[in-house]
Coordinates of C-alpha atoms in Angstrom, one line a residue:
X1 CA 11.0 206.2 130.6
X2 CA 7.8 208.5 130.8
X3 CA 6.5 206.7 127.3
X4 CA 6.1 203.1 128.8
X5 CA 2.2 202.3 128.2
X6 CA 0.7 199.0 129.5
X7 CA -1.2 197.1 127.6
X8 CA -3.5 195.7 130.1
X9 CA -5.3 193.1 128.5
X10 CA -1.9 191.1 129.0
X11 CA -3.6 190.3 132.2
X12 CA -7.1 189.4 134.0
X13 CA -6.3 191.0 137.6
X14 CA -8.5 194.2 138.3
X15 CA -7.4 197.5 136.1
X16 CA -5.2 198.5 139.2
X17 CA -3.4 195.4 140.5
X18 CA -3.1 195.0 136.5
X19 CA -0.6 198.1 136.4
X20 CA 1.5 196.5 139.0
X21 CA 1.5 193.5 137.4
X22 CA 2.7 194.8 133.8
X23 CA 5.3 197.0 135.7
X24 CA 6.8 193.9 136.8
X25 CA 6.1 191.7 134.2
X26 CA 8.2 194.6 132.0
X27 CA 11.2 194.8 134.4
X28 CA 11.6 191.1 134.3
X29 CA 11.6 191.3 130.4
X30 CA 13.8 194.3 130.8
X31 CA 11.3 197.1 129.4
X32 CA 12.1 198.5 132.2
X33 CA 14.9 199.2 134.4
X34 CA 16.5 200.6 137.3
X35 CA 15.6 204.4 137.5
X36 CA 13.4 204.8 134.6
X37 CA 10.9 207.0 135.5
X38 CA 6.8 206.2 135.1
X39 CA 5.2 208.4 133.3
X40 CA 3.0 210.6 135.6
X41 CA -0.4 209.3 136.9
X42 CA -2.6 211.8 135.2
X43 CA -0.8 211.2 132.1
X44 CA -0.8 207.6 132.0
X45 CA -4.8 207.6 133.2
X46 CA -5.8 209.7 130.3
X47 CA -3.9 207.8 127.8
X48 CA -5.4 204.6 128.9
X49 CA -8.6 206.2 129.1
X50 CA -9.1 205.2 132.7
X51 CA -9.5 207.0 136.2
X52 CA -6.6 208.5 137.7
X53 CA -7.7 206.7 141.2
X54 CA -7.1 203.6 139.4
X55 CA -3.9 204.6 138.2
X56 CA -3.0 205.7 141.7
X57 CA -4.0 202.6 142.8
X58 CA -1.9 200.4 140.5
X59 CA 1.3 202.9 141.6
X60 CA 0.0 202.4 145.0
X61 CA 0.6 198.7 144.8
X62 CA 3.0 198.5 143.1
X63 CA 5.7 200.2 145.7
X64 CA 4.0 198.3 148.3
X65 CA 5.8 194.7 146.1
X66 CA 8.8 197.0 146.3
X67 CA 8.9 197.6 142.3
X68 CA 8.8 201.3 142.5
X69 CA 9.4 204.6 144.8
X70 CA 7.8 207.7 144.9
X71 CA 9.0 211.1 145.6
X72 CA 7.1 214.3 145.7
X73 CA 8.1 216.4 142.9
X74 CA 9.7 214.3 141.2
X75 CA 7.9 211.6 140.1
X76 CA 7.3 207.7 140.5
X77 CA 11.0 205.3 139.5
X78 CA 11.7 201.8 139.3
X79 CA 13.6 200.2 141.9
X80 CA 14.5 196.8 140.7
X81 CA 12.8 195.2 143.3
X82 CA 11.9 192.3 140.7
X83 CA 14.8 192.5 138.8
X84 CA 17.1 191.6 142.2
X85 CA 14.4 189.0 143.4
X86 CA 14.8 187.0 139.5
X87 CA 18.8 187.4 140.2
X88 CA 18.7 185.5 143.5
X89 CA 19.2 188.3 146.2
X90 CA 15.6 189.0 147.5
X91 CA 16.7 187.3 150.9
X92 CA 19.2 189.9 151.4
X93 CA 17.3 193.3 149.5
X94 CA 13.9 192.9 150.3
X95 CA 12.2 196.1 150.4
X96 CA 12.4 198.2 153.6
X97 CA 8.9 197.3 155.0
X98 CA 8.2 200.5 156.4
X99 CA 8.2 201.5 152.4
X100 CA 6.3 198.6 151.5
X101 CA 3.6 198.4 154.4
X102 CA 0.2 199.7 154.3
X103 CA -0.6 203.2 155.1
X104 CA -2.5 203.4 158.5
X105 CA -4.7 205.8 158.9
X106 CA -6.3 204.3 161.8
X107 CA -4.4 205.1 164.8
X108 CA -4.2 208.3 166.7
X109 CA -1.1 209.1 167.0
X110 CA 1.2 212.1 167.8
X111 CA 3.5 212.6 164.5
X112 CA 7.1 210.5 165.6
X113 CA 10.0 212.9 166.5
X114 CA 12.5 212.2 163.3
X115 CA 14.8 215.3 164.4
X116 CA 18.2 214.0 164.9
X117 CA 19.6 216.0 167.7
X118 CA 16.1 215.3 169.2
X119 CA 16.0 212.0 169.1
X120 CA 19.7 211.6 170.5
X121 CA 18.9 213.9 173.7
X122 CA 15.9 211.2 173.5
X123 CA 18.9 208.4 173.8
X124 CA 20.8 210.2 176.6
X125 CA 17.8 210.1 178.9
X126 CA 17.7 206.3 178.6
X127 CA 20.4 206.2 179.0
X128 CA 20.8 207.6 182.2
X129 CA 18.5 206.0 183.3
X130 CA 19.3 202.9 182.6
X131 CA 22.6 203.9 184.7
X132 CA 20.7 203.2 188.0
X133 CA 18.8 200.3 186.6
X134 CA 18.7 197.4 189.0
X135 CA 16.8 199.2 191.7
X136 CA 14.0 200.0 188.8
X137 CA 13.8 196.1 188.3
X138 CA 12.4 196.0 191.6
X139 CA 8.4 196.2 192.7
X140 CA 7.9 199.9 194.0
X141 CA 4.8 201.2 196.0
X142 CA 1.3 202.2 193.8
X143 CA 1.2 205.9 192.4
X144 CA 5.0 206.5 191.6
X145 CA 7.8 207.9 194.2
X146 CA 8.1 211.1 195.7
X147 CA 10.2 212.4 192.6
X148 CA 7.7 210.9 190.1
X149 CA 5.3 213.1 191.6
X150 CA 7.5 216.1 191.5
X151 CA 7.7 215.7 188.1
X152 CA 4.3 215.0 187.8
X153 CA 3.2 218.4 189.2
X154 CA 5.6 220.0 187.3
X155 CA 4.0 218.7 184.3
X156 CA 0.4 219.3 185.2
X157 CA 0.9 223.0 186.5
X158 CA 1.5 223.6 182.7
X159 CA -2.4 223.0 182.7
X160 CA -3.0 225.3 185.4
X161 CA -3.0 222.3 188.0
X162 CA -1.7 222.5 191.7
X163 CA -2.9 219.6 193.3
X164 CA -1.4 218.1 196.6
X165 CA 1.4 215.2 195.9
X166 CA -1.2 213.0 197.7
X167 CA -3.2 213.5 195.4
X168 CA -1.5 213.1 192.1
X169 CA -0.7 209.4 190.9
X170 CA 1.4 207.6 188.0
X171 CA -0.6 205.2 186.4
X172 CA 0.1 202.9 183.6
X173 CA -1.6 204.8 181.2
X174 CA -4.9 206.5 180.7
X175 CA -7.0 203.6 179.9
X176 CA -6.4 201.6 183.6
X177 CA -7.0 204.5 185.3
X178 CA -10.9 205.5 182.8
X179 CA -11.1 201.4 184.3
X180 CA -10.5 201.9 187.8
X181 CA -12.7 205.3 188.3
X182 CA -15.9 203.8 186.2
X183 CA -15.6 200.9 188.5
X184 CA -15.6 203.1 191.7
X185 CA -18.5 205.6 190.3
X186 CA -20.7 203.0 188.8
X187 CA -22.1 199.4 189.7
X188 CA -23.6 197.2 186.6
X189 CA -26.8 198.8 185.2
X190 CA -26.1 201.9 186.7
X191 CA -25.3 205.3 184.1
X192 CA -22.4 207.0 183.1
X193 CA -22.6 209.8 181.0
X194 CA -20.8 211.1 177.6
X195 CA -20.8 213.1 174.3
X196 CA -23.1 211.1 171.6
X197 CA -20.1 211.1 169.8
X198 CA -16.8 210.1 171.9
X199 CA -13.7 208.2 172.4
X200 CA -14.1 204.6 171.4
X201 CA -12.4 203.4 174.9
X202 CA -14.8 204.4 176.9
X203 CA -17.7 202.4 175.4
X204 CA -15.6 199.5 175.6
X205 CA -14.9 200.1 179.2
X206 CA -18.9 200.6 179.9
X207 CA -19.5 197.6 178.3
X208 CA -16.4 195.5 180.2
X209 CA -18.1 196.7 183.4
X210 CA -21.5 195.9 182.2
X211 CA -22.6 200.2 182.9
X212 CA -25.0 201.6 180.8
X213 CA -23.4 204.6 178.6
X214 CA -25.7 207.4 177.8
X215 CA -24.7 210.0 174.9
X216 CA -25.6 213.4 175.4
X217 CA -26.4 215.8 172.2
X218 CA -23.4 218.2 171.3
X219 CA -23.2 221.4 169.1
X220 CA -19.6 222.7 168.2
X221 CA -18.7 223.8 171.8
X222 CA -19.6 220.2 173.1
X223 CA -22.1 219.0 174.8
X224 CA -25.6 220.6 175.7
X225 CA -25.4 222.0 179.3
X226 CA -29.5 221.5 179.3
X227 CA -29.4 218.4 178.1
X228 CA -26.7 217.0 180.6
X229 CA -29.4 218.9 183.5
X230 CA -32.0 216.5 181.6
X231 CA -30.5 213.6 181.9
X232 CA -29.4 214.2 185.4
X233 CA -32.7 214.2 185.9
X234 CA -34.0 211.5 184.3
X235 CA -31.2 209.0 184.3
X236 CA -29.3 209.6 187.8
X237 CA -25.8 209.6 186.1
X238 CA -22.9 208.5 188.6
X239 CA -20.6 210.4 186.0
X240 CA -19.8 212.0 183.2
X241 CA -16.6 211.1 181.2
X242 CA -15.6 214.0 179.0
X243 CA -12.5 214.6 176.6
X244 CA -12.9 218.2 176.6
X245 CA -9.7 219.3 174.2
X246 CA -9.4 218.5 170.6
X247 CA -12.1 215.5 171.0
X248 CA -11.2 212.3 169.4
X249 CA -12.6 212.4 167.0
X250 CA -14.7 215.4 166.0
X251 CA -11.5 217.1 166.9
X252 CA -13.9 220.0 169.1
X253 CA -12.7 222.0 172.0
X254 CA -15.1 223.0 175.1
X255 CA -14.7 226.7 175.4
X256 CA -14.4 228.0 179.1
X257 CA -17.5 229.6 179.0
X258 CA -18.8 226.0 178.3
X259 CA -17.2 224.4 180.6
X260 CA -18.4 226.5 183.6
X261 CA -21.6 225.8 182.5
X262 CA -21.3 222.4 182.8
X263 CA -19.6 222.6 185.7
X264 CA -22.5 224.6 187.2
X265 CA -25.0 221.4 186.6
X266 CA -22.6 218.5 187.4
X267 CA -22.2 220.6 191.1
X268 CA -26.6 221.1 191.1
X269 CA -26.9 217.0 190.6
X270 CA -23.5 216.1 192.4
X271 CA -21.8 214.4 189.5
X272 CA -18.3 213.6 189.1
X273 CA -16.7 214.4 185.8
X274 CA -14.0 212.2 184.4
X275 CA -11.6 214.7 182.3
X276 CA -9.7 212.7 180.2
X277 CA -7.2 215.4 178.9
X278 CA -5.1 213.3 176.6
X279 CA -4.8 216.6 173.8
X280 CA -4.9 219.2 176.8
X281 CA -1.0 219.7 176.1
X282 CA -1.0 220.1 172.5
X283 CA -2.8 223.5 172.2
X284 CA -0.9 226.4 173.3
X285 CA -3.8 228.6 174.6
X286 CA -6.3 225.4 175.4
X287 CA -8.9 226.6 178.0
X288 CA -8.3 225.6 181.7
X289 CA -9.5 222.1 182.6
X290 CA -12.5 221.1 184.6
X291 CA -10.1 220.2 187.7
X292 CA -9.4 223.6 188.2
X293 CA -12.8 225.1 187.9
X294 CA -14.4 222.1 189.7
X295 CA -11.5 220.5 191.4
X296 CA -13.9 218.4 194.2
X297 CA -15.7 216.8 191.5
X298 CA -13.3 216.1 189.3
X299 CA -10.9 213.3 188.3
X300 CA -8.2 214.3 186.0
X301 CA -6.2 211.8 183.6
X302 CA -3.4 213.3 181.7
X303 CA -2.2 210.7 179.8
X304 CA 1.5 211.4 178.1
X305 CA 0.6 208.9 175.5
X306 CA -0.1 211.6 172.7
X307 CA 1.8 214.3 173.9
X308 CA 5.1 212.8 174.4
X309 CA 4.9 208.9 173.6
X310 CA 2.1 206.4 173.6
X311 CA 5.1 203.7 174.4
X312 CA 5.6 205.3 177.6
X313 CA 2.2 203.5 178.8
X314 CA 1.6 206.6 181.9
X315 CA -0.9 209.3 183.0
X316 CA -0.8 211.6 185.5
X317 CA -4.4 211.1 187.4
X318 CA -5.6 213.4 190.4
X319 CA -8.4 212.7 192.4
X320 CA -10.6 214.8 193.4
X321 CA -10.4 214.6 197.3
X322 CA -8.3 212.7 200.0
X323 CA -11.8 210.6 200.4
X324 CA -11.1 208.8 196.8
X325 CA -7.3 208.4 197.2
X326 CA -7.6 204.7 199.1
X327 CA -10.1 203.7 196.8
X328 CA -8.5 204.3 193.8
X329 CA -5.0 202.9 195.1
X330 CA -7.2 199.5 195.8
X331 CA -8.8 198.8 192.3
X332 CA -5.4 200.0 190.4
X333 CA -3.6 197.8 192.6
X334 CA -5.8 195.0 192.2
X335 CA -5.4 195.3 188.1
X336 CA -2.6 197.1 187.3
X337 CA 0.1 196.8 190.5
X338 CA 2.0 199.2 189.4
X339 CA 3.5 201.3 186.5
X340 CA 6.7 200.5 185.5
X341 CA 9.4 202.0 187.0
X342 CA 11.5 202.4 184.1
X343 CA 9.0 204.0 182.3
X344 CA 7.9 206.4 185.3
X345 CA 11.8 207.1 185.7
X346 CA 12.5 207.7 181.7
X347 CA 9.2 210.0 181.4
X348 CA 10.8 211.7 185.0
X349 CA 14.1 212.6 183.2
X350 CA 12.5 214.0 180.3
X351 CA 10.5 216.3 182.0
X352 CA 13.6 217.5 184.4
X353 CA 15.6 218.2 181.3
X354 CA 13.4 219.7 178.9
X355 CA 13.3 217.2 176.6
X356 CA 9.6 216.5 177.1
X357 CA 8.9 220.2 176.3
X358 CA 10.9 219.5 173.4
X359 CA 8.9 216.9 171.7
X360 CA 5.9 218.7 173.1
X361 CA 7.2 221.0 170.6
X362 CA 8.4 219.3 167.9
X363 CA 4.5 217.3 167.9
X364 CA 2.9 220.7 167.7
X365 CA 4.8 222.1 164.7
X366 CA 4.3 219.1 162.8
X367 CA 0.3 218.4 163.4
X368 CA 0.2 222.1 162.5
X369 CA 2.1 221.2 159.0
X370 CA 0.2 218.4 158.6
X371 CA -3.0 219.9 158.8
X372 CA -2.1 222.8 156.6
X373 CA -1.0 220.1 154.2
X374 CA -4.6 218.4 154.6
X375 CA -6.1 222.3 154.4
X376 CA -4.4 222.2 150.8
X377 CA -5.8 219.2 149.3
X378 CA -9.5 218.6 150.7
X379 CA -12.3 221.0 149.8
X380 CA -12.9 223.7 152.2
X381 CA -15.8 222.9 154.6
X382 CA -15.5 219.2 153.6
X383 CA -14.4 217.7 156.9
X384 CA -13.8 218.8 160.7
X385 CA -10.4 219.5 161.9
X386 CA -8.5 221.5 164.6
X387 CA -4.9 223.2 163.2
X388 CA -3.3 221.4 165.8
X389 CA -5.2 218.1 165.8
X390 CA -4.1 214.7 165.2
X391 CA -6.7 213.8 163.2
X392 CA -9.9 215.1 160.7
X393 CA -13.8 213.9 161.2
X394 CA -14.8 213.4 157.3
X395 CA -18.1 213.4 156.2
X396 CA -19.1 211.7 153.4
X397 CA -21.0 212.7 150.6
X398 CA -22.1 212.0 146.5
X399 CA -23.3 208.5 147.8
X400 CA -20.2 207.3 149.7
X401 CA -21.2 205.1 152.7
X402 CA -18.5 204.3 155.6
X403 CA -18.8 200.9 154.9
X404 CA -18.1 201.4 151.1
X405 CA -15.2 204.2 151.7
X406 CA -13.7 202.4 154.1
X407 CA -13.8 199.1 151.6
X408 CA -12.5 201.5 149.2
X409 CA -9.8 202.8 151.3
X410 CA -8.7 198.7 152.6
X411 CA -8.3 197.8 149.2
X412 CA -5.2 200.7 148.3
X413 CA -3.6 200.0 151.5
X414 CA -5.1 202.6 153.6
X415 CA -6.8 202.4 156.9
X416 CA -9.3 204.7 158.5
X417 CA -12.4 204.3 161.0
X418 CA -16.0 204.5 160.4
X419 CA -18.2 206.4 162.3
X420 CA -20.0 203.3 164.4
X421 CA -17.0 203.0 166.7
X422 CA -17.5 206.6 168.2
X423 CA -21.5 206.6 168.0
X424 CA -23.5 206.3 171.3
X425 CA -26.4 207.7 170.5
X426 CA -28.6 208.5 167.5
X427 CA -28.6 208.1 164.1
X428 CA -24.7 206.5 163.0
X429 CA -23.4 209.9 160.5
X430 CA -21.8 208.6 157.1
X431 CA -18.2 210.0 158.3
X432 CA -14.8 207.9 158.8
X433 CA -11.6 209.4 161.1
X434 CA -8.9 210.2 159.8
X435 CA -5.6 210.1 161.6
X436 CA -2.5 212.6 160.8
X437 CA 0.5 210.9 163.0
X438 CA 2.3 207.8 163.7
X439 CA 5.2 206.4 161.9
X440 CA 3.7 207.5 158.6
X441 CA 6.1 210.5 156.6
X442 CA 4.8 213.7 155.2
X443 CA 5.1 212.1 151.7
X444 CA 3.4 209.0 151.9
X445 CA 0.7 211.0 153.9
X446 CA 0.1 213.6 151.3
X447 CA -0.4 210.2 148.8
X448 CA -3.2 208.8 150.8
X449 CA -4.9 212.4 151.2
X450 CA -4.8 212.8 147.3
X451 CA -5.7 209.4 146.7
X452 CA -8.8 210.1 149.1
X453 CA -9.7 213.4 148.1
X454 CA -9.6 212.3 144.2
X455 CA -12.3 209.0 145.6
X456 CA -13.9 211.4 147.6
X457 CA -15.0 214.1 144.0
X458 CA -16.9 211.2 142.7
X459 CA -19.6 208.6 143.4
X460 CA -18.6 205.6 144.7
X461 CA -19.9 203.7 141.4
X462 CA -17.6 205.5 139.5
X463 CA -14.8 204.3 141.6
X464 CA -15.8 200.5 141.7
X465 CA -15.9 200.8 137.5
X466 CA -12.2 201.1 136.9
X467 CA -11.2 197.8 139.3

């Protein structure tokens, strides 16, 4: 039916939740009925004489009640979600609630494998696993076993990485080990160093330790190699944490060149650096990581949480010398006792049969699609993004604060992050993160980009009028 025009002064809600409303009101009436389709939300905006965000808006929520589905190229159709819920059936046909759920923008994410043949290999690994379970119920030494360590060093050689065994070590994820090797570098009050603008965990694992957490300046290649001399100087750092490939979130990679440099001052003031090389898998041509050009000073954390699975709860840390082994052990003992077996043996198996490679794969082809799809929609120049990354840095501009956008952005069901939860130091920029992967689908993706790029050509005034 792409003639049905609300009248929406049959109701008081805001202009948007209005068009949901009146979409339901008219399937209960029977207006409207299963499959008709809504008329198109440019149409239907300029016949009303309102914005299209407002329109999209009103679609928006309406599919989250269930009442409608969108499908690119097609258009917008009824469902009957209201029609079944009047006939008595809604505790049996309620709306899939991945459909219906908001879209969160928040996390980042690798893209979700949805491959079938992918994800059944994904199957056969538990399951083979799970074919020697019993022994993986039990409570297993610190660090993995001699075959999680194989595979370990398999995996990090792709990196360019050949530690000793006794130095490699399966932790339960990225964010106990960051824990662990702050706590050993650092006592309260003393400094660790970072970019200005850097990976939200790490300021809340300063402040849980009680360190101070200084921000160095950065230019697109990362941070200033004078400037980390500077505040060697200055501040006696006891380290520097650094997430040196596609940053979260600016999205920047440290060029080698870079990265010698800094390696050249952290050796002049003997400071560790703490590579936390969650994205160094993703690229295929990334530049080597600091523990190979500075492997004494280094402690490496490659987590597998966004290059296979952030379920799997590992990382792959090395330390930098046989001198930091029994330290380390200690404090991840004391927190952590262990990783979990079953998850050390599944990530083990995948990386013996390929089928890590394999969604190492299937991840990169589809953050590459996905930021081509983002490429096509926002402005040119408009926001930061690698074609590889997870994510985009957006700046915001014609009066749009990060408070306001992100307001804006709540209120349709769509979440992102302001720019205070990466800011160390200076001045907090007027820029959100956005995030590309996760359980969200191409289509539903591409909504919340339009609907944030149409917000996005206006002022934020404009916006607020049509609620």
């Amino acid at each position: 039916m792409k003639d049905w025009r609300p009248d929406l002064s049959r109701s008081n809600s805001p202009r948007y939740m209005a068009i949901a409303d009146l979409i339901e009101m008219d399937m209960r009436s029977g207006h409207l009925a299963i499959g008709d389709r809504l008329p198109p939300q440019r149409e239907l905006a300029k016949h009303l004489g309102i914005d299209f965000t407002t329109v999209a808006r009103g679609y928006a929520e309406a599919q989250k009640r269930g009442l409608v589905d969108s499908h690119v190229g097609r258009g917008t159709f009824v469902t009957g979600g209201a029609d079944k819920e009047r006939r008595g059936f809604a505790s049996d046909t309620a709306p899939d609630p991945r459909r219906s759920s908001a879209i969160d923008l928040s996390m980042n994410m690798p893209p979700e494998p949805n491959d079938p043949e992918l994800i059944e290999r994904m199957r056969e690994g538990i399951s083979a696993v799970a074919s020697s379970l019993i022994p993986l119920l039990r409570y297993q030494g610190f660090g993995g076993s001699g075959m999680d360590k194989e595979a370990a060093a398999t995996w990090l050689g792709r990196r360019g990485l050949v530690p000793s065994q006794e130095r490699i070590f399966v932790t339960p994820g990225a964010h106990p080990a960051l824990l662990s090797i702050c706590g050993l570098l650092a006592r309260p009050s003393e400094t660790i160093l970072s970019e200005s603008i850097t990976y939200p965990g790490i300021r809340s694992i300063a402040a849980q330790l009680r360190l101070n957490l200084s921000g160095l300046p950065m230019d697109a290649q990362g941070i200033l190699p004078d400037a980390f001399g500077e505040a060697c100087e200055r501040l006696k750092p006891k380290g520097i944490y650094l997430n040196p490939t596609l940053q979260n979130p600016l999205t920047l990679t440290i060029p080698e060149q870079r990265r010698q440099e800094i390696c050249t001052v952290a050796r002049k003031y003997h400071v560790p650096i703490i590579e936390d090389d969650a994205y160094g898998f993703i690229p295929l041509d990334a530049p080597p990581p600091f523990a190979a050009m500075a492997p004494d000073l280094t402690w490496h954390i490659g987590g597998l949480a966004k290059c296979i699975g952030a379920g799997l709860r590992l990382a792959y840390v090395v330390a930098p010398d046989t001198k930091a082994i029994w330290p380390f052990v200690s404090a991840m003992r004391a927190n952590n006792v262990m990783a979990s077996p079953l998850t050390m043996a599944l990530a083990t198996r995948w990386i013996e049969d390929g089928t890590a490679d394999t969604i190492l794969r299937f991840i990169r082809k589809e953050a590459a699609a996905r930021q081509e799809m983002v490429a096509a929609i926002l402005a040119p120049g408009s926001y930061r993004g690698d074609p590889i990354s997870f994510n985009i840095w957006l700046p915001l501009t014609n009066g749009w604060t990060r408070s306001i956008f992100g307001s804006h952005m709540r209120a349709s069901g769509i979440g992102v992050v302001a720019s205070d939860a990466f800011t160390v130091e200076g001045q907090v920029q007027e820029a959100v993160r956005v995030c590309l992967g996760g359980p969200i689908d191409r289509k539903r993706l591409r909504s919340a980009l339009e609907f944030m790029g149409h917000a996005l050509e206006g002022s934020p005034e404009l916006a607020a009028s049509f609620f």
